[in-house]
Short mmCIF file of C-alpha atoms in Angstrom, two decimals:
data_model
loop_
_atom_site.label_atom_id
_atom_site.label_comp_id
_atom_site.label_asym_id
_atom_site.label_seq_id
_atom_site.Cartn_x
_atom_site.Cartn_y
_atom_site.Cartn_z
CA MET R 1 15.32 132.34 13.55
CA ALA R 2 12.54 134.29 15.23
CA THR R 3 8.87 132.80 15.22
CA ARG R 4 6.29 134.67 13.34
CA ARG R 5 4.46 137.02 15.34
CA LYS R 6 1.14 139.23 14.76
CA ARG R 7 1.94 143.13 14.29
CA PRO R 8 0.52 144.97 17.12
CA ALA R 9 -2.22 147.17 16.69
CA PRO R 10 -0.49 150.61 15.18
CA THR R 11 -0.74 153.48 17.91
CA PRO R 12 -2.87 156.31 16.10
CA PRO R 13 -1.44 159.83 15.74
CA PRO R 14 -2.22 162.08 18.79
CA PRO R 15 -5.63 163.73 18.17
CA GLU R 16 -5.51 167.60 17.33
CA PRO R 17 -5.64 169.62 20.76
CA GLU R 18 -8.70 171.26 21.26
CA SER R 19 -8.75 175.01 21.39
CA THR R 20 -7.84 176.52 24.90
CA PRO R 21 -6.68 179.90 26.25
CA GLU R 22 -3.15 180.46 25.53
CA ASP R 23 -2.03 180.52 29.36
CA GLU R 24 -3.44 177.15 29.62
CA LEU R 25 -1.96 175.64 26.79
CA ALA R 26 0.56 172.92 27.65
CA PRO R 27 2.05 170.73 24.79
CA ALA R 28 2.72 167.33 25.40
CA VAL R 29 5.71 167.50 23.09
CA ALA R 30 7.95 170.41 22.90
CA ALA R 31 9.01 171.30 19.13
CA ASP R 32 12.84 170.35 19.70
CA GLU R 33 11.72 166.80 21.08
CA ILE R 34 11.07 163.66 18.88
CA ARG R 35 8.78 161.34 19.50
CA VAL R 36 8.32 157.48 17.97
CA ARG R 37 5.01 155.67 17.43
CA ARG R 38 3.94 153.08 14.95
CA ILE R 39 2.67 153.78 11.76
CA HIS R 40 -1.50 154.14 11.13
CA ARG R 41 -2.92 153.76 7.77
CA ARG R 42 -3.81 157.37 7.70
CA ASP R 43 0.04 157.88 7.52
CA LEU R 44 0.66 155.78 4.55
CA ASN R 45 0.38 158.64 2.02
CA ARG R 46 2.46 160.99 4.21
CA VAL R 47 5.21 158.32 4.75
CA TRP R 48 5.46 157.57 1.00
CA GLU R 49 6.00 161.15 -0.08
CA PHE R 50 8.56 161.53 3.02
CA LEU R 51 10.53 158.25 1.57
CA LYS R 52 10.54 159.64 -1.95
CA LEU R 53 11.94 162.91 -0.68
CA VAL R 54 14.94 161.25 1.13
CA PHE R 55 15.83 158.97 -1.14
CA ARG R 56 15.50 161.09 -4.32
CA ASP R 57 19.03 161.79 -4.72
CA VAL R 58 20.39 158.40 -3.44
CA ASN R 59 18.21 156.55 -5.91
CA ARG R 60 19.62 158.72 -8.90
CA GLN R 61 23.17 157.31 -8.46
CA THR R 62 22.86 153.51 -7.19
CA LEU R 63 22.27 150.51 -9.31
CA GLU R 64 19.25 149.25 -6.74
CA TYR R 65 16.16 151.29 -5.44
CA GLN R 66 16.91 152.10 -1.77
CA ARG R 67 13.13 152.34 -0.78
CA PRO R 68 10.01 149.82 -2.12
CA ARG R 69 10.12 150.18 -5.92
CA SER R 70 6.22 151.09 -5.92
CA LYS R 71 3.41 152.77 -3.80
CA GLN R 72 1.33 149.86 -3.85
CA ARG R 73 4.04 147.60 -2.81
CA PHE R 74 4.30 149.85 0.38
CA ILE R 75 1.10 149.55 1.05
CA GLU R 76 1.08 146.02 1.02
CA GLN R 77 3.79 145.92 3.75
CA TYR R 78 1.63 147.75 6.19
CA GLU R 79 -0.52 145.00 6.04
CA GLU R 80 2.15 141.80 6.47
CA GLU R 81 2.74 140.13 9.69
CA GLY R 82 5.98 140.44 11.46
CA ILE R 83 6.96 144.03 10.32
CA GLU R 84 7.07 146.82 12.49
CA GLN R 85 6.79 150.07 10.74
CA LEU R 86 7.76 153.12 13.01
CA VAL R 87 7.00 156.96 12.44
CA PHE R 88 9.54 159.75 14.08
CA GLU R 89 8.00 162.97 14.39
CA VAL R 90 8.93 166.72 15.80
CA ASP R 91 5.95 169.02 16.17
CA GLY R 92 3.89 166.77 14.05
CA ASP R 93 6.36 166.84 11.35
CA ILE R 94 7.53 163.46 9.81
CA VAL R 95 11.50 163.59 10.30
CA GLY R 96 12.32 159.70 10.09
CA TYR R 97 10.98 156.62 9.31
CA ALA R 98 12.20 153.01 10.20
CA GLU R 99 11.11 149.63 9.18
CA CYS R 100 12.16 146.46 9.95
CA ALA R 101 11.17 142.59 10.44
CA PHE R 102 11.91 139.81 12.87
CA GLU R 103 12.17 137.26 10.16
CA VAL R 104 12.80 136.79 6.58
CA THR R 105 9.73 138.23 4.83
CA GLY R 106 8.21 138.09 1.03
CA SER R 107 8.26 135.65 -1.93
CA ASP R 108 10.99 137.11 -3.63
CA ASN R 109 13.34 137.78 -0.82
CA TRP R 110 17.14 136.86 -1.52
CA ILE R 111 18.37 136.34 2.08
CA ASN R 112 19.22 133.11 2.83
CA PRO R 113 17.96 132.09 6.57
CA ARG R 114 20.69 129.41 6.82
CA PHE R 115 23.38 131.67 7.01
CA PHE R 116 22.26 133.35 10.30
CA GLU R 117 21.05 129.84 11.79
CA SER R 118 24.68 128.58 11.13
CA ARG R 119 25.98 131.46 13.03
CA ASP R 120 23.73 131.47 15.73
CA MET R 121 22.57 134.67 15.11
CA ARG R 122 18.72 135.91 15.45
CA PRO R 123 18.81 138.78 13.61
CA LEU R 124 16.62 142.19 13.28
CA PHE R 125 16.08 142.91 9.61
CA VAL R 126 16.42 146.61 9.13
CA GLU R 127 14.52 147.15 6.10
CA GLU R 128 14.34 150.79 5.80
CA LEU R 129 16.16 153.75 8.14
CA ALA R 130 15.39 157.36 6.62
CA SER R 131 15.77 160.60 8.29
CA HIS R 132 14.67 164.04 6.75
CA PRO R 133 17.59 165.86 5.19
CA SER R 134 16.83 169.27 7.14
CA TYR R 135 17.07 167.00 10.26
CA GLN R 136 20.50 165.33 9.55
CA GLY R 137 23.21 166.05 12.01
CA ARG R 138 20.54 166.61 15.02
CA GLY R 139 20.50 162.90 16.18
CA VAL R 140 17.32 161.84 14.75
CA GLY R 141 19.32 159.14 13.08
CA MET R 142 21.19 158.04 16.52
CA PHE R 143 17.44 157.82 17.82
CA MET R 144 15.99 155.53 15.32
CA LEU R 145 18.82 153.23 15.70
CA GLU R 146 18.58 153.09 19.42
CA GLN R 147 14.80 152.33 18.97
CA LEU R 148 15.82 149.45 17.16
CA GLN R 149 18.34 148.31 19.26
CA HIS R 150 15.76 148.38 21.87
CA LEU R 151 13.24 146.36 19.81
CA ALA R 152 15.77 143.73 19.33
CA ARG R 153 16.78 143.20 22.49
CA VAL R 154 13.17 142.81 23.84
CA ARG R 155 12.56 140.66 20.97
CA GLY R 156 15.62 138.30 21.51
CA CYS R 157 17.66 139.15 18.68
CA THR R 158 21.35 139.41 18.83
CA HIS R 159 21.91 141.27 15.29
CA LEU R 160 20.82 144.52 13.24
CA VAL R 161 21.42 143.42 9.96
CA LEU R 162 20.78 146.06 6.97
CA GLU R 163 21.58 146.32 3.36
CA VAL R 164 23.48 149.56 2.03
CA ALA R 165 24.48 150.55 -1.12
CA GLU R 166 28.37 150.63 -1.81
CA ASN R 167 28.46 154.23 -3.17
CA ASN R 168 25.99 155.68 -0.46
CA ASP R 169 28.92 157.46 1.22
CA SER R 170 27.10 159.32 3.94
CA ALA R 171 25.00 156.04 4.91
CA LEU R 172 27.94 154.00 4.89
CA LYS R 173 29.90 156.55 7.38
CA PHE R 174 26.99 156.73 9.55
CA TYR R 175 26.85 152.68 10.17
CA ARG R 176 30.55 152.26 10.29
CA LYS R 177 30.79 154.84 13.00
CA ARG R 178 28.57 152.90 14.91
CA ASN R 179 30.39 149.35 14.93
CA PHE R 180 28.47 148.03 11.73
CA TYR R 181 30.36 145.53 9.77
CA LYS R 182 30.30 143.83 6.65
CA LEU R 183 28.64 140.41 6.73
CA ASP R 184 28.47 139.45 3.08
CA ALA R 185 28.40 140.87 -0.10
CA ALA R 186 26.75 140.85 -3.43
CA ILE R 187 29.17 142.53 -6.35
CA PHE R 188 27.50 143.61 -9.32
CA LEU R 189 29.75 142.92 -12.34
CA ALA R 190 29.40 144.08 -16.11
CA GLN R 191 31.46 143.37 -19.02
CA LYS R 192 30.99 145.79 -22.27
CA VAL R 193 29.93 143.59 -25.21
CA GLU R 194 30.46 144.90 -28.89
CA SER R 195 27.39 144.36 -30.56
CA GLU R 196 25.75 145.62 -33.94
CA PRO R 197 22.39 147.24 -34.18
CA GLU R 198 19.65 144.74 -35.44
CA LEU R 199 18.22 147.30 -37.70
CA LEU R 200 20.30 148.31 -41.21
CA PRO R 201 21.39 152.19 -41.24
CA PRO R 202 19.61 154.44 -44.00
CA ARG R 203 20.82 153.78 -47.31
CA LYS R 204 20.46 156.51 -50.35
CA LEU R 205 17.62 155.81 -52.85
CA GLU R 206 18.53 154.80 -56.26
CA ARG R 207 18.44 156.80 -59.36
CA LYS R 208 14.96 156.13 -60.84
CA ARG R 209 15.48 154.41 -64.11
CA ASP R 210 13.73 154.90 -67.58
CA GLU R 211 11.41 152.76 -68.98
CA ASP R 212 13.64 151.39 -71.71
CA GLU R 213 16.80 151.30 -69.18
CA PRO R 214 17.60 147.34 -68.70
CA GLU R 215 17.31 146.54 -64.75
CA ASP R 216 20.69 145.23 -64.67
CA GLY R 217 22.29 148.36 -65.62
CA GLY R 218 24.01 146.70 -68.95
CA ASP R 219 24.18 148.30 -72.34
CA GLY R 220 21.50 146.20 -73.76
CA ALA R 221 23.66 144.61 -76.17
CA ALA R 222 22.52 141.35 -77.81
CA GLU R 223 24.02 137.90 -76.54
CA ALA R 224 26.16 136.57 -78.99
CA GLY R 225 25.04 133.54 -81.08
#
C-alpha cells in the first residue's frame, strides 16, 4: 500500500475579478471550459449541497448511501490526511466533485488491504465521483476520470478502485465502457420471515355486568349438598 502522505494545502478559489472596462476584460477561463482545483474550506457547504443534488435520486433506490451519510462526516473528511478532494468548475459553478484516497482510511472501513497486497496492486481508492446532471454527456465525467488517472500515475498507483451500487445503471454503464471490471462483490441477501406482532389486536369491550350478576356468568344456582 502507498505510504501515508500529508495532504497538500488546498488551492483557494480564484479571486473575484476587479471591475474594468468591457474592452479590457479577458477572462482566464471561458464559459465552455472546465477547470479543476483542490477543495477549500469555504467550498464545503456548496459541495455538500451539490452532492445532495447529484445523489438525490440514486439514494432513493440503493441500499447503501452513495455519499457520506452526514454533513459532519463530510466536513471531517476535509481534515483527514491522505485524502484528495477536487472541485471541477465551469464559469465558477460546481459541475463535478471527486474524492480519492491513497490508502484505506477510516476506522469503520470494510476494505481489506491484504487483498491488494497479495495481488501486487497499489490502488487509488475513488471515494466519490459526481457530475452535475445538467452537464452529463458533455465530457465532465471523462475529465474527472482522467484527472484521477493522472494522480494515480504520478503517485505510483497501479489501479483505480471504486464501489458502485449494482442497480445504479448509469454509473455501471459509464465505468464498464471505460474498462473497469469487477474485483469482488458483496451481495446483500434478504429472507422474508413470517412473524407475529408483539402487541395483541384490538378487542371488544365486554358488556357491563349488573351488581347481582355472578362474575362467572352462571345461573346463580346453589351447589348440591
